[in-house]
One Martini backbone bead per residue (centre of mass of N, CA, C, O) as a GRO file, in nm:
protein
  226
    1MET     BB    1   0.099   0.033  -0.018
    2VAL     BB    2   0.199   0.332   0.090
    3CYS     BB    3   0.426   0.172   0.289
    4ALA     BB    4   0.624   0.002   0.100
    5ASP     BB    5   0.899   0.206   0.145
    6VAL     BB    6   0.901   0.131   0.442
    7SER     BB    7   1.045   0.030   0.707
    8LEU     BB    8   1.002  -0.190   0.956
    9GLU     BB    9   1.110  -0.012   1.185
   10ASP     BB   10   0.921   0.229   1.131
   11LEU     BB   11   0.657   0.076   1.166
   12LEU     BB   12   0.713  -0.015   1.463
   13ALA     BB   13   0.736   0.300   1.554
   14PHE     BB   14   0.428   0.318   1.495
   15HIS     BB   15   0.223   0.378   1.777
   16THR     BB   16  -0.032   0.401   1.643
   17PRO     BB   17  -0.342   0.306   1.646
   18ILE     BB   18  -0.489   0.047   1.443
   19ASP     BB   19  -0.795   0.000   1.305
   20ASP     BB   20  -1.014  -0.272   1.269
   21LEU     BB   21  -1.266  -0.272   1.016
   22VAL     BB   22  -1.626  -0.332   0.959
   23PHE     BB   23  -1.836  -0.294   0.672
   24GLU     BB   24  -2.131  -0.285   0.559
   25ALA     BB   25  -2.334  -0.283   0.316
   26GLY     BB   26  -2.403   0.075   0.295
   27ALA     BB   27  -2.199   0.197   0.463
   28THR     BB   28  -2.066   0.490   0.613
   29LEU     BB   29  -1.764   0.646   0.659
   30TYR     BB   30  -1.821   0.931   0.513
   31ASN     BB   31  -1.877   1.275   0.447
   32GLU     BB   32  -1.913   1.535   0.277
   33THR     BB   33  -1.738   1.790   0.462
   34ASP     BB   34  -1.606   1.646   0.655
   35LYS     BB   35  -1.381   1.607   0.882
   36ALA     BB   36  -1.072   1.506   0.873
   37SER     BB   37  -0.955   1.191   1.055
   38ALA     BB   38  -0.881   0.970   0.820
   39VAL     BB   39  -0.743   0.674   0.692
   40TYR     BB   40  -0.806   0.396   0.453
   41CYS     BB   41  -0.730   0.056   0.425
   42VAL     BB   42  -0.791  -0.187   0.192
   43ARG     BB   43  -0.841  -0.541   0.241
   44GLN     BB   44  -1.161  -0.564   0.171
   45GLY     BB   45  -1.349  -0.487  -0.094
   46LEU     BB   46  -1.586  -0.206  -0.166
   47ILE     BB   47  -1.559   0.145  -0.258
   48LYS     BB   48  -1.751   0.441  -0.280
   49LEU     BB   49  -1.737   0.755  -0.448
   50VAL     BB   50  -1.942   1.042  -0.380
   51ARG     BB   51  -2.174   1.275  -0.529
   52TYR     BB   52  -2.394   1.563  -0.501
   53ASP     BB   53  -2.636   1.732  -0.621
   54VAL     BB   54  -2.876   1.977  -0.581
   55SER     BB   55  -3.101   1.728  -0.593
   56GLY     BB   56  -2.951   1.460  -0.457
   57ASN     BB   57  -2.794   1.316  -0.666
   58GLN     BB   58  -2.606   1.037  -0.735
   59ARG     BB   59  -2.242   1.018  -0.804
   60ILE     BB   60  -2.006   0.811  -0.918
   61VAL     BB   61  -1.637   0.869  -0.924
   62ARG     BB   62  -1.531   0.616  -0.754
   63PHE     BB   63  -1.336   0.317  -0.680
   64LEU     BB   64  -1.224   0.090  -0.414
   65LYS     BB   65  -0.977  -0.151  -0.339
   66LYS     BB   66  -0.755  -0.354  -0.274
   67SER     BB   67  -0.486  -0.141  -0.151
   68ASP     BB   68  -0.638   0.102  -0.115
   69VAL     BB   69  -0.695   0.455  -0.039
   70VAL     BB   70  -0.899   0.622   0.178
   71ALA     BB   71  -0.873   0.963   0.198
   72LEU     BB   72  -0.603   1.081   0.073
   73GLU     BB   73  -0.682   1.391   0.060
   74SER     BB   74  -0.638   1.449   0.372
   75VAL     BB   75  -0.339   1.536   0.351
   76PHE     BB   76  -0.433   1.831   0.198
   77THR     BB   77  -0.713   1.837   0.360
   78ASP     BB   78  -0.982   1.904   0.602
   79ASP     BB   79  -1.189   1.803   0.386
   80GLN     BB   80  -1.406   1.612   0.245
   81GLN     BB   81  -1.469   1.525  -0.110
   82HIS     BB   82  -1.650   1.278  -0.019
   83THR     BB   83  -1.855   0.998  -0.017
   84ALA     BB   84  -1.821   0.696   0.171
   85ILE     BB   85  -1.919   0.364   0.049
   86ALA     BB   86  -2.015   0.046   0.093
   87LEU     BB   87  -2.072  -0.207  -0.144
   88THR     BB   88  -1.941  -0.406   0.044
   89GLU     BB   89  -1.799  -0.586   0.244
   90ALA     BB   90  -1.554  -0.416   0.459
   91HIS     BB   91  -1.199  -0.416   0.515
   92LEU     BB   92  -1.027  -0.193   0.746
   93CYS     BB   93  -0.777   0.052   0.805
   94ARG     BB   94  -0.739   0.294   1.067
   95ILE     BB   95  -0.581   0.623   1.038
   96PRO     BB   96  -0.495   0.888   1.185
   97ILE     BB   97  -0.425   1.187   1.035
   98THR     BB   98  -0.216   1.319   1.223
   99HIS     BB   99  -0.019   1.073   1.222
  100PHE     BB  100   0.010   1.042   0.916
  101ARG     BB  101   0.132   1.320   0.857
  102GLN     BB  102   0.383   1.284   1.038
  103PHE     BB  103   0.493   1.033   0.896
  104ILE     BB  104   0.537   1.172   0.625
  105ALA     BB  105   0.731   1.400   0.725
  106ASP     BB  106   0.954   1.171   0.829
  107HIS     BB  107   0.922   1.024   0.521
  108PRO     BB  108   1.037   1.050   0.206
  109ALA     BB  109   0.942   0.778   0.078
  110LEU     BB  110   0.640   0.837   0.137
  111GLN     BB  111   0.609   1.088  -0.035
  112LEU     BB  112   0.651   0.950  -0.308
  113ARG     BB  113   0.424   0.743  -0.280
  114LEU     BB  114   0.198   0.953  -0.254
  115PHE     BB  115   0.239   1.075  -0.531
  116GLU     BB  116   0.180   0.816  -0.692
  117LYS     BB  117  -0.111   0.775  -0.584
  118SER     BB  118  -0.216   1.046  -0.692
  119GLN     BB  119  -0.160   0.979  -0.991
  120GLU     BB  120  -0.345   0.734  -1.005
  121ALA     BB  121  -0.607   0.887  -0.940
  122LEU     BB  122  -0.590   1.073  -1.187
  123ARG     BB  123  -0.592   0.853  -1.405
  124GLU     BB  124  -0.861   0.727  -1.319
  125ALA     BB  125  -1.030   0.980  -1.371
  126ASP     BB  126  -0.972   0.991  -1.673
  127ASN     BB  127  -1.080   0.707  -1.740
  128TRP     BB  128  -1.362   0.746  -1.634
  129LEU     BB  129  -1.444   0.965  -1.842
  130SER     BB  130  -1.354   0.815  -2.114
  131GLU     BB  131  -1.475   0.503  -2.056
  132LEU     BB  132  -1.762   0.544  -1.875
  133VAL     BB  133  -1.912   0.838  -1.941
  134SER     BB  134  -1.904   0.859  -2.233
  135ASN     BB  135  -2.151   0.900  -2.489
  136THR     BB  136  -1.965   0.794  -2.737
  137VAL     BB  137  -1.987   0.526  -2.585
  138PRO     BB  138  -2.113   0.242  -2.568
  139ALA     BB  139  -2.279   0.094  -2.314
  140LYS     BB  140  -2.159  -0.197  -2.337
  141VAL     BB  141  -1.865  -0.111  -2.331
  142ARG     BB  142  -1.873   0.033  -2.056
  143LEU     BB  143  -1.964  -0.212  -1.894
  144ALA     BB  144  -1.721  -0.391  -1.955
  145ARG     BB  145  -1.513  -0.199  -1.829
  146LEU     BB  146  -1.632  -0.203  -1.547
  147LEU     BB  147  -1.613  -0.508  -1.492
  148LEU     BB  148  -1.302  -0.511  -1.515
  149GLN     BB  149  -1.260  -0.315  -1.272
  150LEU     BB  150  -1.423  -0.534  -1.078
  151ARG     BB  151  -1.208  -0.722  -1.061
  152ILE     BB  152  -1.069  -0.996  -0.873
  153GLY     BB  153  -0.789  -0.969  -0.953
  154ASP     BB  154  -0.708  -1.273  -1.151
  155SER     BB  155  -0.983  -1.360  -1.167
  156ASP     BB  156  -1.335  -1.447  -1.259
  157ARG     BB  157  -1.418  -1.232  -1.059
  158VAL     BB  158  -1.700  -1.001  -0.995
  159HIS     BB  159  -1.836  -0.737  -0.885
  160ARG     BB  160  -2.176  -0.703  -0.770
  161LEU     BB  161  -2.391  -0.463  -0.826
  162LYS     BB  162  -2.617  -0.251  -0.826
  163ILE     BB  163  -2.807  -0.124  -1.064
  164THR     BB  164  -2.783   0.175  -0.965
  165ASP     BB  165  -2.471   0.177  -0.960
  166PHE     BB  166  -2.414   0.121  -1.249
  167GLY     BB  167  -2.575   0.371  -1.354
  168SER     BB  168  -2.417   0.593  -1.194
  169ILE     BB  169  -2.146   0.547  -1.336
  170ILE     BB  170  -2.239   0.552  -1.653
  171GLY     BB  171  -2.522   0.711  -1.710
  172ILE     BB  172  -2.770   0.504  -1.696
  173THR     BB  173  -3.035   0.320  -1.687
  174PRO     BB  174  -3.154   0.052  -1.516
  175GLU     BB  175  -3.291  -0.081  -1.764
  176THR     BB  176  -3.035  -0.096  -1.939
  177ILE     BB  177  -2.860  -0.257  -1.747
  178SER     BB  178  -3.042  -0.504  -1.725
  179ARG     BB  179  -3.036  -0.578  -2.025
  180LEU     BB  180  -2.723  -0.611  -2.055
  181LEU     BB  181  -2.685  -0.829  -1.840
  182ASN     BB  182  -2.876  -1.036  -1.969
  183GLU     BB  183  -2.712  -1.064  -2.229
  184LEU     BB  184  -2.448  -1.168  -2.095
  185MET     BB  185  -2.585  -1.419  -1.966
  186ALA     BB  186  -2.702  -1.543  -2.229
  187ASP     BB  187  -2.393  -1.562  -2.352
  188GLY     BB  188  -2.199  -1.659  -2.099
  189ILE     BB  189  -2.025  -1.413  -1.969
  190LEU     BB  190  -2.226  -1.422  -1.728
  191MET     BB  191  -2.229  -1.535  -1.376
  192LYS     BB  192  -2.342  -1.644  -1.095
  193ALA     BB  193  -2.188  -1.664  -0.786
  194GLY     BB  194  -2.329  -1.896  -0.649
  195ARG     BB  195  -2.640  -1.982  -0.482
  196ALA     BB  196  -2.697  -1.725  -0.369
  197PRO     BB  197  -2.914  -1.466  -0.440
  198ASN     BB  198  -2.693  -1.246  -0.291
  199SER     BB  199  -2.461  -1.260  -0.458
  200ARG     BB  200  -2.162  -1.037  -0.507
  201ASN     BB  201  -2.090  -1.213  -0.766
  202PHE     BB  202  -1.926  -1.279  -1.064
  203ARG     BB  203  -1.881  -1.474  -1.341
  204ALA     BB  204  -1.626  -1.442  -1.602
  205ASP     BB  205  -1.547  -1.379  -1.939
  206ILE     BB  206  -1.274  -1.208  -1.985
  207PRO     BB  207  -1.206  -1.213  -2.290
  208ALA     BB  208  -1.490  -1.118  -2.379
  209LEU     BB  209  -1.489  -0.848  -2.228
  210MET     BB  210  -1.242  -0.734  -2.375
  211LEU     BB  211  -1.372  -0.729  -2.652
  212ILE     BB  212  -1.609  -0.543  -2.585
  213SER     BB  213  -1.429  -0.302  -2.477
  214GLN     BB  214  -1.328  -0.256  -2.783
  215ASP     BB  215  -1.556  -0.439  -2.966
  216GLY     BB  216  -1.879  -0.541  -2.958
  217SER     BB  217  -1.911  -0.671  -3.258
  218ARG     BB  218  -1.694  -0.922  -3.218
  219VAL     BB  219  -1.787  -1.135  -3.002
  220ARG     BB  220  -1.976  -1.330  -3.159
  221GLN     BB  221  -1.767  -1.429  -3.364
  222VAL     BB  222  -1.563  -1.544  -3.159
  223ARG     BB  223  -1.753  -1.741  -3.002
  224LYS     BB  224  -1.827  -1.921  -3.257
  225SER     BB  225  -1.514  -2.029  -3.275
  226TYR     BB  226  -1.496  -2.216  -3.004
   0.00000   0.00000   0.00000
């Protein structure tokens, strides 16, 4: 994570208590404009960062997975820039921001790592706008790209969000999302993982999703040749 370049001795000298927390799906970590009090390292699960427009409509602007840091912006500002909500059950480590800032000030290697993570967040924001939100890209292609971003490690498992969350990210109606997901399942590209009706994962044909994410018109031809 952020502390990857800090020595073990320095980490052991970091006497601040780090809380291990578990948030249920739907739980709020903090709200936009709250005073920044901590950063959170994601050990398991999925977190969405959202903003609300003047009408109170939610728009998901980014999500964070295992090894990401939630509220990293708190290092530079005293107010939270988003509302953070657990999309799935999430296991996190909570580090008080005052101690984290002091630790950063004392360790130049950590400052460089922090800069790199900030650059990653900026690149992800650029990709989010160009690959997922742009109305010039077909909805099915954007959905495939989103599903690939929701992939769990190198497995064939993909986090399964609520229909409304899929729509909030891509900017299309729940009805369209439902239709596109049903098409992917009918084609055998997506399958519900596990027998539980509320299973929060899909199993996915990753190569097929990659093809759709590049050119949705090619996938049927490729699958017929299997």
